[in-house]
Coordinates of N, CA, C and O in Angstrom, one line a residue:
M7 N 0.9 -1.2 0.0 CA 0.0 0.0 0.0 C 0.9 1.2 0.0 O 1.9 1.3 0.7
S8 N 0.5 2.2 -0.7 CA 1.3 3.5 -0.9 C 0.6 4.6 -0.1 O -0.6 4.6 0.0
V9 N 1.4 5.5 0.4 CA 0.9 6.7 1.1 C 0.5 7.7 0.0 O 1.3 8.0 -0.9
N10 N -0.8 8.1 0.0 CA -1.1 9.1 -1.0 C -0.8 10.5 -0.5 O -0.4 10.7 0.6
S11 N -0.9 11.5 -1.4 CA -0.4 12.9 -1.1 C -1.2 13.4 0.1 O -0.7 14.3 0.8
E12 N -2.4 13.0 0.3 CA -3.2 13.5 1.5 C -2.6 13.0 2.8 O -2.9 13.6 3.8
E13 N -1.9 11.9 2.7 CA -1.3 11.3 4.0 C 0.1 11.8 4.2 O 0.7 11.5 5.2
K14 N 0.7 12.6 3.3 CA 2.0 13.1 3.5 C 2.0 14.1 4.7 O 1.0 14.8 4.9
K15 N 3.1 14.1 5.4 CA 3.1 14.9 6.6 C 4.2 16.0 6.4 O 5.1 15.9 5.6
F16 N 4.1 17.0 7.3 CA 5.1 18.1 7.4 C 5.5 18.1 8.8 O 4.7 18.3 9.7
Y17 N 6.8 18.0 9.0 CA 7.3 17.9 10.4 C 8.3 19.1 10.7 O 9.0 19.5 9.8
A18 N 8.3 19.6 11.9 CA 9.2 20.5 12.4 C 10.0 19.9 13.5 O 9.5 19.5 14.5
L19 N 11.3 19.8 13.3 CA 12.2 19.2 14.3 C 12.9 20.4 15.0 O 13.5 21.2 14.3
N20 N 12.9 20.4 16.3 CA 13.5 21.4 17.1 C 14.5 20.6 18.0 O 14.2 19.7 18.6
M21 N 15.8 21.1 18.0 CA 16.8 20.6 18.9 C 17.4 21.8 19.5 O 17.8 22.8 18.8
F22 N 17.6 21.8 20.9 CA 18.1 23.0 21.5 C 18.7 22.7 22.9 O 18.4 21.6 23.4
D23 N 19.3 23.7 23.5 CA 19.7 23.7 24.9 C 18.9 24.7 25.6 O 18.6 25.7 25.1
V24 N 18.5 24.3 26.8 CA 17.7 25.3 27.6 C 18.7 26.2 28.4 O 19.6 25.7 29.1
V25 N 18.5 27.5 28.3 CA 19.3 28.4 29.0 C 18.5 29.2 30.1 O 19.0 29.8 31.0
D26 N 17.2 29.3 29.9 CA 16.3 29.9 30.9 C 15.0 29.1 31.0 O 14.1 29.2 30.2
L27 N 15.0 28.3 32.0 CA 14.0 27.3 32.2 C 12.6 28.0 32.3 O 11.6 27.5 31.8
E28 N 12.6 29.1 33.1 CA 11.3 29.8 33.3 C 10.7 30.3 32.0 O 9.5 30.1 31.7
K29 N 11.5 30.8 31.1 CA 11.0 31.3 29.8 C 10.6 30.2 28.9 O 9.5 30.3 28.3
Y30 N 11.4 29.1 28.9 CA 11.0 28.0 28.0 C 9.7 27.4 28.5 O 8.8 27.0 27.7
L31 N 9.6 27.2 29.8 CA 8.3 26.6 30.4 C 7.1 27.5 30.1 O 6.0 27.0 29.8
A32 N 7.3 28.8 30.1 CA 6.2 29.8 29.7 C 5.8 29.5 28.3 O 4.6 29.5 27.9
Y33 N 6.8 29.3 27.4 CA 6.5 29.0 26.0 C 5.8 27.6 25.9 O 4.7 27.5 25.3
F34 N 6.4 26.6 26.5 CA 5.9 25.3 26.3 C 4.5 25.1 26.9 O 3.7 24.3 26.4
S35 N 4.2 25.8 28.0 CA 2.9 25.7 28.6 C 1.8 26.1 27.7 O 0.6 25.7 27.9
R36 N 2.1 27.0 26.8 CA 1.0 27.5 25.9 C 0.9 26.6 24.6 O -0.1 26.7 23.9
L37 N 1.8 25.8 24.3 CA 1.8 25.0 23.1 C 0.6 24.0 23.0 O 0.1 23.9 21.9
P38 N 0.3 23.3 24.0 CA -0.8 22.4 23.9 C -2.1 23.0 23.4 O -3.0 22.4 22.8
E39 N -2.3 24.3 23.7 CA -3.5 25.0 23.2 C -3.2 25.7 21.8 O -4.1 25.6 20.9
A40 N -2.1 26.3 21.7 CA -1.8 27.1 20.5 C -1.5 26.2 19.3 O -2.1 26.5 18.2
A41 N -0.7 25.2 19.4 CA -0.3 24.4 18.2 C -1.5 23.8 17.5 O -1.6 23.9 16.2
P42 N -2.4 23.1 18.2 CA -3.5 22.5 17.5 C -4.4 23.5 16.7 O -5.0 23.2 15.7
Q43 N -4.5 24.8 17.2 CA -5.2 25.8 16.5 C -4.7 26.1 15.1 O -5.4 26.6 14.3
Y44 N -3.4 25.8 14.9 CA -2.7 26.0 13.7 C -2.5 24.7 12.9 O -1.7 24.8 11.9
G45 N -3.0 23.6 13.4 CA -2.8 22.4 12.7 C -1.6 21.6 13.1 O -1.1 20.7 12.4
G46 N -1.1 21.9 14.3 CA 0.1 21.2 14.8 C -0.2 20.2 15.9 O -1.2 20.3 16.6
R47 N 0.5 19.1 15.9 CA 0.4 18.0 16.8 C 1.8 17.7 17.4 O 2.7 17.3 16.6
M48 N 1.9 17.8 18.7 CA 3.2 17.5 19.3 C 3.4 16.0 19.3 O 2.5 15.2 19.8
V49 N 4.5 15.5 18.7 CA 4.7 14.1 18.5 C 5.7 13.5 19.5 O 5.5 12.4 20.0
A50 N 6.8 14.2 19.7 CA 7.8 13.7 20.6 C 8.6 14.8 21.3 O 8.8 15.9 20.7
F51 N 8.9 14.6 22.5 CA 9.7 15.5 23.3 C 10.6 14.7 24.2 O 10.2 13.8 24.9
G52 N 11.9 14.9 24.1 CA 12.8 14.1 24.8 C 14.2 14.8 25.1 O 14.5 15.8 24.6
R53 N 14.9 14.1 26.1 CA 16.2 14.6 26.5 C 17.3 13.8 25.8 O 17.2 12.6 25.7
F54 N 18.4 14.5 25.5 CA 19.5 13.9 24.8 C 20.1 12.8 25.7 O 20.2 12.9 26.9
R55 N 20.4 11.7 25.0 CA 21.0 10.5 25.8 C 22.4 10.2 25.3 O 23.3 10.1 26.2
D56 N 22.7 10.1 24.0 CA 24.0 9.6 23.6 C 24.2 10.0 22.1 O 23.3 10.0 21.3
N57 N 25.4 10.4 21.8 CA 25.8 10.7 20.4 C 26.3 9.4 19.8 O 27.5 9.0 20.0
V58 N 25.4 8.7 19.1 CA 25.8 7.4 18.5 C 26.6 7.5 17.3 O 27.6 6.8 17.0
A59 N 26.3 8.5 16.4 CA 27.0 8.7 15.2 C 26.7 10.1 14.7 O 25.7 10.7 15.0
G60 N 27.6 10.6 13.8 CA 27.3 11.9 13.2 C 28.2 13.0 13.8 O 28.8 12.8 14.9
D61 N 28.2 14.1 13.1 CA 29.1 15.2 13.6 C 28.4 16.5 14.0 O 28.9 17.5 14.2
L62 N 27.1 16.4 14.2 CA 26.3 17.5 14.8 C 26.5 17.6 16.3 O 26.3 16.5 17.0
A63 N 26.8 18.7 16.8 CA 27.0 18.9 18.2 C 25.7 18.5 18.9 O 24.6 19.0 18.5
P64 N 25.7 17.7 20.0 CA 24.5 17.4 20.7 C 23.8 18.6 21.3 O 24.4 19.6 21.6
R65 N 22.5 18.5 21.3 CA 21.6 19.4 22.0 C 20.9 18.7 23.2 O 20.7 17.5 23.1
Q66 N 20.5 19.4 24.2 CA 19.9 18.8 25.4 C 18.5 18.2 25.1 O 18.1 17.2 25.6
V67 N 17.8 18.9 24.2 CA 16.3 18.6 24.0 C 16.0 18.4 22.5 O 16.5 19.1 21.7
L68 N 15.1 17.4 22.3 CA 14.5 17.2 21.0 C 13.0 17.4 21.1 O 12.4 17.0 22.1
F69 N 12.4 18.1 20.1 CA 11.0 18.3 20.1 C 10.5 18.2 18.7 O 11.1 18.9 17.8
L70 N 9.6 17.3 18.4 CA 9.1 17.0 17.1 C 7.6 17.4 17.0 O 6.8 16.9 17.8
V71 N 7.2 18.2 16.0 CA 5.8 18.6 15.9 C 5.4 18.2 14.4 O 6.1 18.5 13.5
E72 N 4.3 17.6 14.3 CA 3.7 17.2 13.0 C 2.7 18.3 12.7 O 1.8 18.7 13.5
W73 N 2.7 18.9 11.5 CA 1.8 19.9 11.0 C 1.0 19.4 9.9 O 1.4 18.6 9.1
E74 N -0.2 19.9 9.8 CA -1.1 19.5 8.7 C -0.5 19.9 7.3 O -0.8 19.2 6.3
S75 N 0.3 20.9 7.3 CA 0.9 21.3 6.0 C 2.0 22.4 6.3 O 2.1 22.9 7.5
E76 N 2.8 22.7 5.3 CA 3.8 23.7 5.5 C 3.1 25.1 5.8 O 3.5 25.9 6.6
E77 N 1.9 25.3 5.1 CA 1.2 26.5 5.3 C 0.7 26.6 6.8 O 0.7 27.7 7.4
A78 N 0.3 25.5 7.4 CA -0.2 25.5 8.8 C 1.0 25.9 9.7 O 0.9 26.7 10.6
F79 N 2.2 25.3 9.4 CA 3.4 25.7 10.2 C 3.7 27.1 10.0 O 4.0 27.8 11.0
N80 N 3.7 27.7 8.8 CA 4.0 29.1 8.6 C 3.0 30.0 9.3 O 3.4 31.0 9.8
R81 N 1.7 29.6 9.3 CA 0.7 30.4 10.0 C 1.1 30.5 11.5 O 1.0 31.6 12.1
F82 N 1.4 29.4 12.1 CA 1.8 29.3 13.5 C 3.1 30.2 13.7 O 3.1 31.0 14.7
R83 N 4.0 30.1 12.9 CA 5.3 30.8 13.0 C 5.1 32.3 12.8 O 5.8 33.1 13.5
D84 N 4.2 32.7 11.9 CA 4.2 34.1 11.5 C 3.0 34.9 12.0 O 2.9 36.1 11.7
D85 N 2.1 34.2 12.7 CA 0.9 34.9 13.2 C 1.2 36.0 14.2 O 1.8 35.7 15.2
P86 N 0.8 37.3 13.9 CA 1.1 38.4 14.8 C 0.5 38.2 16.2 O 1.0 38.7 17.2
E87 N -0.6 37.4 16.3 CA -1.2 37.1 17.6 C -0.3 36.3 18.5 O -0.6 36.2 19.7
L88 N 0.7 35.6 17.9 CA 1.6 34.9 18.7 C 2.9 35.6 18.9 O 3.9 35.0 19.2
A89 N 3.0 36.9 18.6 CA 4.2 37.6 18.7 C 4.9 37.6 20.0 O 6.1 37.7 20.2
D90 N 4.1 37.4 21.1 CA 4.6 37.3 22.4 C 5.1 35.9 22.8 O 5.8 35.7 23.8
L91 N 4.7 34.9 22.0 CA 5.0 33.5 22.3 C 6.4 33.1 21.8 O 7.2 32.6 22.6
H92 N 6.8 33.4 20.6 CA 8.0 32.9 20.0 C 9.3 33.5 20.7 O 10.3 32.8 20.9
P93 N 9.3 34.8 21.2 CA 10.4 35.3 21.9 C 10.7 34.5 23.2 O 11.9 34.4 23.6
L94 N 9.7 33.9 23.8 CA 9.9 33.1 25.0 C 10.8 31.9 24.6 O 11.7 31.5 25.4
R95 N 10.5 31.2 23.5 CA 11.3 30.1 23.0 C 12.7 30.6 22.7 O 13.7 29.9 23.1
E96 N 12.8 31.7 22.0 CA 14.1 32.2 21.5 C 15.0 32.6 22.7 O 16.2 32.3 22.7
S97 N 14.4 33.2 23.7 CA 15.3 33.7 24.8 C 15.4 32.6 25.9 O 16.3 32.7 26.8
G98 N 14.6 31.5 25.8 CA 14.8 30.4 26.8 C 15.7 29.3 26.3 O 16.0 28.4 27.0
T99 N 16.2 29.4 25.0 CA 17.0 28.4 24.5 C 18.3 28.9 23.8 O 18.4 30.1 23.6
A100 N 19.2 28.0 23.6 CA 20.4 28.4 22.8 C 20.8 27.2 21.9 O 20.2 26.1 22.1
S101 N 21.7 27.5 21.0 CA 22.1 26.4 20.0 C 20.9 25.8 19.4 O 20.8 24.6 19.1
Y102 N 19.9 26.7 19.0 CA 18.6 26.2 18.5 C 18.7 25.8 17.1 O 19.2 26.5 16.2
I103 N 18.2 24.6 16.8 CA 18.0 24.1 15.4 C 16.6 23.9 15.2 O 15.9 23.2 16.0
W104 N 16.1 24.5 14.1 CA 14.6 24.3 13.7 C 14.6 24.0 12.3 O 14.9 24.8 11.4
Q105 N 14.4 22.7 12.0 CA 14.4 22.3 10.6 C 13.0 21.6 10.3 O 12.4 21.1 11.1
T106 N 12.6 21.7 9.0 CA 11.4 21.1 8.6 C 11.6 20.0 7.6 O 12.6 20.1 6.8
F107 N 10.7 19.1 7.6 CA 10.8 17.9 6.7 C 9.5 17.5 6.2 O 8.5 17.6 6.9
D108 N 9.4 17.0 4.9 CA 8.3 16.4 4.4 C 8.5 14.9 4.7 O 9.6 14.4 4.6
G109 N 7.4 14.2 4.9 CA 7.5 12.8 5.2 C 6.2 12.0 5.3 O 5.2 12.5 4.9
S110 N 6.3 10.8 5.8 CA 5.2 9.9 5.9 C 5.1 9.5 7.4 O 6.1 9.3 8.1
D111 N 3.9 9.3 7.8 CA 3.6 8.7 9.1 C 4.1 7.3 9.1 O 3.6 6.5 8.4
M112 N 5.0 6.9 9.9 CA 5.6 5.6 10.0 C 5.0 4.8 11.2 O 5.6 3.7 11.5
S113 N 4.0 5.2 11.8 CA 3.4 4.5 12.9 C 2.9 3.1 12.5 O 2.8 2.2 13.3
D114 N 2.6 3.0 11.2 CA 2.2 1.7 10.7 C 3.0 1.5 9.4 O 2.5 1.9 8.3
P115 N 4.2 1.0 9.5 CA 5.1 0.9 8.3 C 4.5 0.0 7.1 O 4.9 0.1 6.0
T116 N 3.5 -0.8 7.4 CA 2.9 -1.6 6.3 C 2.1 -0.7 5.4 O 1.8 -1.2 4.3
H117 N 1.9 0.5 5.7 CA 1.2 1.5 4.8 C 2.1 2.3 4.0 O 1.7 3.3 3.3
V118 N 3.4 2.0 4.1 CA 4.4 2.8 3.4 C 5.1 1.8 2.4 O 5.6 0.8 2.8
S119 N 5.1 2.2 1.1 CA 5.7 1.4 0.1 C 7.1 1.8 -0.2 O 7.6 2.8 0.2
L120 N 7.8 0.9 -1.0 CA 9.1 1.2 -1.4 C 9.2 2.5 -2.2 O 10.1 3.3 -2.1
D121 N 8.1 2.7 -3.0 CA 8.1 4.0 -3.8 C 8.0 5.2 -2.9 O 8.6 6.2 -3.2
D122 N 7.3 5.1 -1.8 CA 7.3 6.2 -0.8 C 8.6 6.5 -0.3 O 9.0 7.6 -0.1
V123 N 9.4 5.4 0.0 CA 10.7 5.6 0.6 C 11.6 6.2 -0.5 O 12.4 7.1 -0.2
L124 N 11.5 5.7 -1.7 CA 12.4 6.2 -2.8 C 12.1 7.7 -3.0 O 13.0 8.5 -3.3
A125 N 10.8 8.1 -2.9 CA 10.5 9.5 -3.1 C 11.2 10.4 -2.1 O 11.5 11.5 -2.4
V126 N 11.4 9.9 -0.9 CA 12.1 10.7 0.1 C 13.6 10.7 -0.1 O 14.3 11.7 0.0
L127 N 14.2 9.6 -0.6 CA 15.6 9.4 -0.8 C 16.1 10.1 -2.0 O 17.3 10.5 -2.1
K128 N 15.3 10.2 -3.1 CA 15.7 10.9 -4.3 C 15.9 12.4 -4.1 O 15.0 13.0 -3.5
P129 N 16.9 13.0 -4.8 CA 17.1 14.4 -4.6 C 16.0 15.2 -5.3 O 15.3 14.7 -6.2

C-alpha cells in the first residue's frame, strides 16, 4: 500500500539547549493549546541521551511537531497574535536548530511502500 499525497506529513524538528527554564516553560505551557489551533500536533519531546553517530553537536532537548501542512506551520510561526510567544522560545534556548521535513507517518510501516521511501531518498 502506498501513502497518497493526502497522507504526506510536514514535520518541524527542534533541537536546543535550555538556558532559561522559566522562559521556556512559559513557551511550552502555551503550546498544547496554540499548536492545534494552527494544525500542529506534538509528536515527541525528549532529553539527549547519547551521540551514537554523526558530527552535529548534541543538544539537550529534541522536540518534534507534526503539522497539517507547510502553510499551517507558517501560520503558527508568522501569526502576529503569537508575537509574544516565540520570543519566549528564543530567549529560553540556545544552540537552537529548527528544521522542517516532508515525510510519511511511519506509525504503521505496512502502509508505506518502497516507492514512498524512494520519493524521500531521491534528490
